[in-house]
Short mmCIF file of C-alpha atoms and ligand atoms in Angstrom, two decimals:
data_model
loop_
_atom_site.label_atom_id
_atom_site.label_comp_id
_atom_site.label_asym_id
_atom_site.label_seq_id
_atom_site.Cartn_x
_atom_site.Cartn_y
_atom_site.Cartn_z
CA MET A 724 -46.56 6.50 -26.23
CA VAL A 725 -44.53 3.81 -24.51
CA LYS A 726 -41.74 5.60 -22.68
CA LEU A 727 -39.15 3.46 -21.00
CA THR A 728 -37.43 4.45 -17.80
CA GLU A 729 -33.69 4.93 -17.92
CA GLY A 730 -33.11 1.51 -16.32
CA ARG A 731 -35.21 -0.29 -18.95
CA GLY A 732 -33.60 1.76 -21.71
CA LYS A 733 -30.14 0.78 -20.50
CA GLU A 734 -31.13 -2.90 -20.50
CA LEU A 735 -31.91 -2.46 -24.18
CA PHE A 736 -28.62 -0.64 -24.71
CA ARG A 737 -26.75 -3.64 -23.26
CA LYS A 738 -28.71 -5.98 -25.52
CA TYR A 739 -27.49 -3.99 -28.54
CA GLY A 740 -23.90 -3.80 -27.34
CA VAL A 741 -24.01 -0.15 -26.26
CA ALA A 742 -21.75 0.42 -23.25
CA VAL A 743 -23.37 1.73 -20.06
CA PRO A 744 -21.99 2.00 -16.52
CA LYS A 745 -22.38 -0.99 -14.22
CA GLY A 746 -25.73 -0.58 -12.45
CA VAL A 747 -28.69 -2.07 -10.63
CA VAL A 748 -32.33 -0.96 -10.23
CA ALA A 749 -33.62 -1.01 -6.63
CA GLY A 750 -37.10 -0.52 -5.20
CA SER A 751 -36.12 0.05 -1.57
CA ALA A 752 -33.34 1.68 0.42
CA ASP A 753 -32.36 -1.76 1.79
CA ASP A 754 -31.98 -3.17 -1.71
CA ALA A 755 -29.99 -0.11 -2.69
CA ALA A 756 -27.60 -0.51 0.23
CA ARG A 757 -27.25 -4.23 -0.51
CA ALA A 758 -26.43 -3.61 -4.17
CA VAL A 759 -23.55 -1.40 -3.09
CA ALA A 760 -22.35 -3.54 -0.16
CA SER A 761 -22.27 -6.66 -2.37
CA GLY A 762 -20.07 -4.89 -4.90
CA ALA A 763 -22.70 -5.19 -7.66
CA VAL A 764 -22.43 -1.41 -7.90
CA PRO A 765 -18.90 -0.06 -7.41
CA LEU A 766 -18.28 3.00 -5.25
CA PRO A 767 -18.44 5.91 -5.62
CA CYS A 768 -21.87 5.59 -7.20
CA VAL A 769 -24.78 7.59 -8.56
CA ILE A 770 -28.40 7.21 -7.34
CA LYS A 771 -30.98 8.23 -9.93
CA ALA A 772 -34.77 8.47 -9.64
CA GLN A 773 -36.46 6.24 -12.24
CA VAL A 774 -39.15 8.59 -13.48
CA LEU A 775 -40.17 9.40 -17.02
CA ALA A 776 -39.60 13.14 -16.66
CA GLY A 777 -36.25 14.60 -17.63
CA GLY A 778 -34.23 17.25 -15.82
CA ARG A 779 -33.47 15.01 -12.87
CA GLY A 780 -29.90 16.25 -12.61
CA LYS A 781 -31.03 19.84 -12.11
CA GLY A 782 -33.98 18.80 -9.93
CA GLY A 783 -32.01 16.92 -7.26
CA ALA A 784 -33.09 13.49 -8.44
CA VAL A 785 -29.53 12.42 -9.33
CA ARG A 786 -27.33 12.02 -6.26
CA PHE A 787 -23.85 10.75 -5.51
CA ALA A 788 -22.58 8.51 -2.73
CA SER A 789 -19.20 7.16 -1.70
CA THR A 790 -20.26 4.72 1.04
CA PRO A 791 -23.08 2.14 1.31
CA GLU A 792 -24.65 4.28 4.08
CA GLU A 793 -24.69 7.35 1.84
CA ALA A 794 -26.19 5.28 -0.96
CA ARG A 795 -28.91 4.03 1.38
CA ALA A 796 -29.65 7.58 2.60
CA ALA A 797 -29.80 8.95 -0.94
CA ALA A 798 -32.10 6.13 -2.08
CA ALA A 799 -34.32 6.61 0.98
CA ALA A 800 -34.57 10.34 0.27
CA ILE A 801 -35.56 9.85 -3.37
CA LEU A 802 -37.82 6.78 -3.11
CA GLY A 803 -41.44 7.67 -2.45
CA SER A 804 -40.83 11.34 -3.18
CA SER A 805 -42.56 13.04 -6.03
CA PHE A 806 -40.68 14.34 -9.06
CA GLN A 807 -42.74 16.56 -11.38
CA GLY A 808 -45.90 14.86 -10.19
CA GLU A 809 -44.53 11.33 -10.59
CA THR A 810 -43.97 9.16 -7.53
CA VAL A 811 -40.50 7.64 -7.49
CA ARG A 812 -40.84 3.88 -7.07
CA GLU A 813 -37.39 2.83 -8.20
CA VAL A 814 -33.87 4.14 -8.25
CA LEU A 815 -31.00 3.21 -10.52
CA LEU A 816 -27.67 2.82 -8.75
CA GLU A 817 -24.67 2.86 -10.98
CA GLU A 818 -20.94 3.41 -10.81
CA LYS A 819 -19.90 7.02 -10.95
CA VAL A 820 -17.58 7.45 -13.90
CA ALA A 821 -14.93 10.12 -14.47
CA ILE A 822 -16.44 12.25 -17.24
CA ALA A 823 -14.04 14.05 -19.58
CA ARG A 824 -16.74 15.41 -21.90
CA GLU A 825 -20.53 15.18 -22.16
CA LEU A 826 -21.97 14.73 -25.66
CA TYR A 827 -25.50 14.51 -27.03
CA LEU A 828 -26.90 12.10 -29.55
CA SER A 829 -30.29 10.86 -30.59
CA PHE A 830 -32.15 8.96 -33.26
CA ALA A 831 -35.66 10.26 -33.85
CA LEU A 832 -38.25 10.44 -36.60
CA ASP A 833 -38.18 13.53 -38.75
CA ARG A 834 -41.84 13.81 -39.69
CA THR A 835 -41.23 16.46 -42.34
CA ALA A 836 -38.54 14.46 -44.12
CA ARG A 837 -40.41 11.23 -43.29
CA LEU A 838 -37.10 9.68 -42.37
CA PRO A 839 -35.15 8.72 -39.29
CA ILE A 840 -32.79 11.45 -38.20
CA LEU A 841 -29.53 11.37 -36.28
CA MET A 842 -28.83 14.41 -34.14
CA THR A 843 -25.47 14.97 -32.52
CA SER A 844 -24.00 17.78 -30.48
CA ALA A 845 -20.66 18.25 -28.78
CA ARG A 846 -22.50 20.20 -26.09
CA GLY A 847 -24.42 17.49 -24.28
CA GLY A 848 -25.42 17.43 -20.64
CA VAL A 849 -28.07 19.04 -18.49
CA GLU A 850 -28.04 22.34 -20.45
CA ILE A 851 -29.04 20.74 -23.76
CA GLU A 852 -32.25 22.81 -23.95
CA SER A 853 -30.24 26.01 -24.26
CA VAL A 854 -27.80 24.75 -26.91
CA ASP A 855 -28.05 26.78 -30.09
CA ASP A 856 -29.50 25.05 -33.15
CA SER A 857 -26.30 25.71 -35.07
CA GLU A 858 -24.43 23.49 -32.62
CA ILE A 859 -26.59 20.48 -33.41
CA GLU A 860 -25.68 18.37 -36.42
CA ARG A 861 -28.65 16.77 -38.19
CA GLN A 862 -28.46 13.91 -40.65
CA THR A 863 -31.49 12.22 -42.10
CA ILE A 864 -30.99 8.52 -42.72
CA ASP A 865 -32.18 6.45 -45.62
CA PRO A 866 -33.77 3.46 -43.87
CA PHE A 867 -33.00 1.06 -46.72
CA PRO A 868 -29.22 0.94 -46.39
CA GLY A 869 -29.59 2.13 -42.77
CA LEU A 870 -26.89 4.20 -41.09
CA VAL A 871 -23.83 4.13 -43.32
CA ALA A 872 -20.10 4.65 -42.68
CA TYR A 873 -19.80 8.24 -43.88
CA GLU A 874 -22.73 9.29 -41.71
CA ARG A 875 -21.04 7.77 -38.69
CA ARG A 876 -17.78 9.54 -39.56
CA ARG A 877 -19.59 12.83 -39.96
CA ALA A 878 -21.17 12.33 -36.54
CA ALA A 879 -17.73 11.66 -35.06
CA ARG A 880 -16.44 14.89 -36.57
CA SER A 881 -19.39 16.89 -35.24
CA LEU A 882 -18.72 15.49 -31.77
CA GLY A 883 -15.02 16.36 -32.01
CA LEU A 884 -13.92 12.76 -31.54
CA THR A 885 -10.52 11.50 -32.66
CA GLY A 886 -8.31 8.41 -32.28
CA PRO A 887 -9.84 5.30 -30.69
CA LEU A 888 -13.03 7.25 -29.86
CA VAL A 889 -13.97 7.27 -33.54
CA GLY A 890 -14.14 3.46 -33.55
CA GLU A 891 -16.04 3.55 -30.26
CA LEU A 892 -18.65 5.89 -31.74
CA ASP A 893 -18.86 3.76 -34.86
CA ARG A 894 -19.85 0.66 -32.85
CA LEU A 895 -22.15 2.64 -30.58
CA LEU A 896 -24.06 4.27 -33.45
CA THR A 897 -24.41 0.95 -35.24
CA GLY A 898 -25.89 -0.65 -32.10
CA LEU A 899 -28.20 2.27 -31.34
CA TYR A 900 -29.51 2.50 -34.87
CA ARG A 901 -30.22 -1.22 -34.85
CA LEU A 902 -32.10 -0.75 -31.56
CA PHE A 903 -34.06 2.18 -33.00
CA ASP A 904 -35.04 0.13 -36.01
CA ASP A 905 -35.62 -3.33 -34.50
CA GLU A 906 -37.53 -2.14 -31.44
CA ASP A 907 -39.77 0.26 -33.42
CA ALA A 908 -38.59 3.26 -31.43
CA GLU A 909 -39.61 6.81 -32.25
CA LEU A 910 -36.84 8.17 -30.06
CA VAL A 911 -33.54 6.84 -28.74
CA GLU A 912 -31.70 9.59 -26.93
CA VAL A 913 -28.39 9.51 -25.09
CA ASN A 914 -27.68 12.64 -23.06
CA PRO A 915 -25.06 12.63 -21.87
CA LEU A 916 -22.92 10.30 -23.87
CA ALA A 917 -19.73 10.53 -21.82
CA VAL A 918 -16.13 10.40 -22.92
CA VAL A 919 -14.44 8.37 -20.18
CA GLY A 920 -10.76 7.81 -20.99
CA ASP A 921 -10.73 6.18 -24.41
CA ARG A 922 -14.27 4.86 -24.04
CA LEU A 923 -17.74 6.17 -24.72
CA LEU A 924 -20.43 5.40 -22.14
CA ALA A 925 -24.15 6.12 -22.31
CA LEU A 926 -24.88 7.76 -18.93
CA ASP A 927 -28.56 8.35 -19.63
CA ALA A 928 -31.08 6.55 -21.82
CA LYS A 929 -34.39 7.76 -23.15
CA VAL A 930 -36.28 5.32 -25.33
CA ILE A 931 -39.80 5.81 -26.63
CA ILE A 932 -41.50 3.01 -28.53
CA GLU A 933 -43.88 4.00 -31.33
CA ASP A 934 -47.48 3.57 -30.15
CA ASP A 935 -48.64 1.97 -33.37
CA ALA A 936 -46.00 -0.75 -32.94
CA ALA A 937 -46.73 -1.38 -29.27
CA PHE A 938 -48.69 -4.52 -30.14
CA ARG A 939 -45.46 -6.02 -31.46
CA HIS A 940 -43.78 -5.43 -28.12
CA PRO A 941 -45.77 -7.00 -25.30
CA GLU A 942 -42.50 -7.03 -23.33
CA PHE A 943 -42.84 -3.26 -22.82
CA ALA A 944 -46.47 -3.38 -21.74
CA ALA A 945 -45.68 -3.75 -18.05
CA VAL A 946 -43.76 -0.48 -18.08
CA HIS A 947 -44.69 1.50 -15.00
CA ASP A 948 -46.69 4.66 -15.37
CA ASP A 949 -49.08 6.70 -13.36
CA ARG A 950 -52.41 5.09 -14.23
CA THR A 951 -54.91 4.90 -11.38
CA PRO A 952 -56.20 1.39 -10.53
CA LEU A 953 -59.48 2.17 -12.33
CA GLU A 954 -57.64 3.51 -15.36
CA GLU A 955 -55.68 0.27 -15.41
CA ILE A 956 -58.90 -1.79 -15.45
CA ALA A 957 -60.29 0.48 -18.16
CA ARG A 958 -57.20 -0.01 -20.27
CA GLU A 959 -57.60 -3.79 -20.09
CA LYS A 960 -61.21 -3.45 -21.19
CA GLU A 961 -60.16 -0.99 -23.90
CA ILE A 962 -62.29 1.81 -22.49
CA ALA A 963 -60.98 5.38 -22.76
CA PHE A 964 -61.18 6.50 -19.14
CA VAL A 965 -59.27 9.30 -17.40
CA GLN A 966 -59.41 10.31 -13.75
CA LEU A 967 -58.33 13.79 -12.69
CA GLU A 968 -59.25 16.18 -9.89
CA GLY A 969 -62.93 17.09 -9.91
CA ASN A 970 -66.18 15.43 -8.86
CA ILE A 971 -68.33 15.38 -11.99
CA GLY A 972 -68.21 12.40 -14.27
CA VAL A 973 -68.55 12.86 -18.01
CA ILE A 974 -69.60 10.11 -20.36
CA ALA A 975 -69.52 11.26 -23.94
CA ASN A 976 -68.60 9.86 -27.31
CA GLY A 977 -65.55 11.05 -29.22
CA ALA A 978 -62.65 13.06 -27.85
CA GLY A 979 -64.01 16.31 -29.30
CA LEU A 980 -67.40 16.08 -27.62
CA THR A 981 -65.80 14.89 -24.38
CA MET A 982 -63.55 17.95 -24.27
CA ALA A 983 -66.33 20.32 -25.28
CA THR A 984 -68.49 18.88 -22.48
CA LEU A 985 -65.68 19.51 -20.03
CA ASP A 986 -65.46 23.13 -21.16
CA VAL A 987 -69.20 23.65 -20.79
CA LEU A 988 -69.23 22.20 -17.27
CA LYS A 989 -66.32 24.45 -16.29
CA GLU A 990 -68.12 27.42 -17.78
CA PHE A 991 -71.00 26.84 -15.36
CA GLY A 992 -68.75 26.43 -12.35
CA GLY A 993 -68.57 22.65 -12.31
CA ALA A 994 -65.48 20.54 -11.63
CA PRO A 995 -65.43 17.71 -14.17
CA GLY A 996 -62.80 15.15 -13.21
CA ILE A 997 -63.71 11.72 -14.53
CA PHE A 998 -63.88 11.28 -18.27
CA LEU A 999 -65.17 8.35 -20.15
CA ASP A 1000 -65.18 8.38 -23.91
CA LEU A 1001 -67.45 5.76 -25.43
CA GLY A 1002 -65.96 6.47 -28.83
CA GLY A 1003 -67.97 4.93 -31.61
CA THR A 1004 -69.37 2.11 -29.52
CA ASP A 1005 -73.00 1.55 -28.68
CA ASP A 1006 -72.51 -2.09 -27.72
CA PRO A 1007 -74.76 -2.38 -24.64
CA LYS A 1008 -72.20 -4.62 -22.91
CA LYS A 1009 -69.49 -2.02 -23.37
CA VAL A 1010 -71.75 0.79 -22.21
CA THR A 1011 -72.59 -1.23 -19.09
CA GLU A 1012 -68.93 -1.89 -18.32
CA ALA A 1013 -68.11 1.77 -18.82
CA PHE A 1014 -70.92 2.84 -16.57
CA LEU A 1015 -69.94 0.46 -13.77
CA LEU A 1016 -66.41 1.79 -13.98
CA MET A 1017 -67.78 5.31 -13.63
CA ALA A 1018 -69.74 4.23 -10.55
CA GLN A 1019 -66.57 2.96 -8.91
CA ALA A 1020 -64.94 6.35 -9.33
CA LYS A 1021 -67.66 7.75 -7.04
CA PRO A 1022 -68.63 10.92 -8.89
CA LYS A 1023 -71.00 13.42 -7.25
CA ALA A 1024 -73.00 13.58 -10.48
CA VAL A 1025 -72.65 12.27 -14.01
CA PHE A 1026 -73.31 13.98 -17.29
CA LEU A 1027 -74.06 11.61 -20.13
CA ASN A 1028 -73.65 13.62 -23.30
CA ILE A 1029 -74.09 11.53 -26.41
CA PHE A 1030 -74.27 12.52 -30.01
CA GLY A 1031 -75.71 9.74 -32.11
CA GLY A 1032 -73.92 9.69 -35.43
CA VAL A 1033 -72.77 6.20 -36.22
CA THR A 1034 -73.59 5.39 -32.61
CA ARG A 1035 -77.32 4.96 -32.14
CA CYS A 1036 -79.04 6.79 -29.27
CA ASP A 1037 -81.41 3.88 -28.57
CA THR A 1038 -78.67 1.30 -28.12
CA VAL A 1039 -76.68 3.64 -25.88
CA ALA A 1040 -79.85 4.25 -23.86
CA ARG A 1041 -80.54 0.54 -23.61
CA GLY A 1042 -76.97 -0.12 -22.41
CA LEU A 1043 -77.33 2.68 -19.91
CA VAL A 1044 -80.58 1.32 -18.50
CA THR A 1045 -79.04 -2.15 -18.14
CA ALA A 1046 -76.04 -0.57 -16.42
CA LEU A 1047 -78.24 1.45 -14.06
CA GLY A 1048 -79.90 -1.80 -13.04
CA SER A 1049 -76.57 -3.35 -12.10
CA VAL A 1050 -75.31 -0.43 -9.99
CA ALA A 1051 -76.01 -1.08 -6.30
CA PRO A 1052 -78.36 1.53 -4.75
CA SER A 1053 -75.58 2.70 -2.42
CA GLU A 1054 -73.36 3.44 -5.42
CA ARG A 1055 -75.90 5.42 -7.44
CA PHE A 1056 -75.28 9.01 -8.35
CA PRO A 1057 -77.37 11.80 -9.86
CA LEU A 1058 -77.45 11.44 -13.62
CA VAL A 1059 -78.26 14.00 -16.24
CA ALA A 1060 -78.53 12.76 -19.78
CA ARG A 1061 -78.49 14.55 -23.08
CA ILE A 1062 -78.76 12.36 -26.10
CA ARG A 1063 -79.18 13.78 -29.54
CA GLY A 1064 -78.95 12.46 -33.04
CA ASN A 1065 -79.55 9.11 -34.67
CA ASN A 1066 -82.66 7.40 -33.23
CA GLU A 1067 -82.97 10.14 -30.63
CA ALA A 1068 -86.71 9.71 -29.98
CA GLU A 1069 -86.38 5.97 -29.24
CA GLY A 1070 -83.38 6.65 -27.01
CA ILE A 1071 -85.21 9.30 -25.02
CA ALA A 1072 -88.25 7.03 -24.63
CA ILE A 1073 -86.09 4.18 -23.30
CA LEU A 1074 -84.42 6.53 -20.82
CA ARG A 1075 -87.70 8.05 -19.70
CA ALA A 1076 -89.19 4.60 -19.06
CA ALA A 1077 -86.25 4.00 -16.72
CA GLY A 1078 -86.77 7.31 -14.92
CA VAL A 1079 -83.95 9.27 -16.60
CA THR A 1080 -84.81 12.45 -18.46
CA SER A 1081 -82.86 13.71 -21.39
CA VAL A 1082 -82.35 17.46 -21.31
CA PRO A 1083 -81.88 18.46 -24.95
CA ASP A 1084 -80.50 21.93 -24.32
CA LEU A 1085 -76.75 21.85 -23.69
CA LYS A 1086 -76.70 24.84 -21.35
CA ALA A 1087 -79.65 23.63 -19.29
CA SER A 1088 -78.28 20.11 -19.02
CA ALA A 1089 -74.82 21.33 -17.96
CA GLN A 1090 -76.38 23.59 -15.32
CA ALA A 1091 -78.45 20.69 -14.01
CA VAL A 1092 -75.32 18.51 -13.58
CA VAL A 1093 -73.40 21.26 -11.81
CA ALA A 1094 -76.33 21.82 -9.43
CA ALA A 1095 -76.64 18.08 -8.78
CA ALA A 1096 -72.93 17.83 -7.98
CA ARG A 1097 -73.37 20.61 -5.43
CA GLY A 1098 -76.09 18.52 -3.86
CA GLY A 1099 -79.14 20.58 -4.76
CA PRO A 1100 -81.38 21.47 -7.65
P1 LIG B 2046 -31.32 13.96 -16.44
O1 LIG B 2046 -31.18 13.96 -17.92
O2 LIG B 2046 -32.69 13.54 -16.00
O3 LIG B 2046 -30.88 15.24 -15.80
P2 LIG B 2046 -28.96 12.27 -16.38
O4 LIG B 2046 -28.99 10.79 -16.30
O5 LIG B 2046 -28.63 12.83 -17.70
O6 LIG B 2046 -30.35 12.81 -15.83
O7 LIG B 2046 -27.93 12.78 -15.28
C1 LIG B 2046 -27.65 14.15 -15.10
C2 LIG B 2046 -26.16 14.37 -14.96
O8 LIG B 2046 -25.65 13.57 -13.90
C3 LIG B 2046 -25.37 13.95 -16.19
O9 LIG B 2046 -25.30 15.00 -17.14
C4 LIG B 2046 -24.02 13.62 -15.60
O10 LIG B 2046 -23.23 14.78 -15.46
C5 LIG B 2046 -24.34 13.11 -14.22
N1 LIG B 2046 -24.33 11.62 -14.20
C6 LIG B 2046 -25.34 10.80 -14.51
N2 LIG B 2046 -24.97 9.51 -14.43
C7 LIG B 2046 -23.67 9.50 -14.06
C8 LIG B 2046 -22.69 8.49 -13.81
N3 LIG B 2046 -22.98 7.17 -13.90
N4 LIG B 2046 -21.45 8.88 -13.44
C9 LIG B 2046 -21.13 10.19 -13.34
N5 LIG B 2046 -21.99 11.18 -13.56
C10 LIG B 2046 -23.25 10.86 -13.92
MG1 LIG B 2047 -30.00 13.18 -19.30
#
């Protein structure tokens, strides 16, 4: 899922002619103060944490300032802090507008109808989660003609818009639907969409690009997220690698076996924290790369749990032995292997020749890893 921060989302909004307040993204308190002092962001202004989580308004991550000093202080307070586990690396500074009403609107995919859907509600704002279903208007959209005039009018009615605001909404919906379609989005959400005089302004922007279309949008690849440096390297090498709390490394194949292995280790009091899913690969080069990555994460012990289906146990074992040879002695860790399935006997023989034993019983092997991680048999 490629989620864009509000700042990136609003850049897209501008590109599609959707009005947003004047604003600038800043990575430091100095830059924030400069943006305001130079007039790039008019005062009074809003300072908003650029994180992917929502609920910033309620969580103190949206602040207001009426002088450059206040803007600097607000940016300094938010930058580097953590919001729902995400470190704030950027803030968006934008002009504070006089809101008459806050509305909600989004384009999403309705998976049941297998169609895009437009959702609108006159009750937008930070309490959207508690708005009753009956107060949300839903219209599925036929993608061939795209969003048509009567659907836009119906949306205007549901939002209680009249006069020049109807034309405003018409242009805004046309731009947003084009964005949704052209950029392969699975969600384009504006909450709040603010009525400001006789204009409509998108005060927030949430854009998610469909994963399966991500390859068509290399421009979104550099989007910030919370990958660790090793996870970043893994991603480039197309290895499924996740680092969490915990000191036991797990190398398994397939998400199901990886998760089951995690459960078993937990069951025996272990703390699995580094997960590497070899998937269907038994390419020795890939296994070696994966193993070296695991070594860099410095686990206390590693559990290699492989089921040979399509993947062959002997090739995985061969890759593993090559990998073991390339790990420096200072970086070695206790390893417990369990390989079962296709070409199991050859695999076990290759491992044994390299001094690694395969423990066929799941319970016994899990217990051995947990004991090794504790530093004893
Ligand atoms: P979140 O959805 O994470 O809470 P929002 O961007 O929706 O963050 O901001 C929360 C609230 O802050 C909005 O509902 C709105 O009332 C107010 N707000 C946000 N941006 C502006 C702005 N440019 N001018 C005035 N008020 C704003
Ligand atoms: Mg919002």
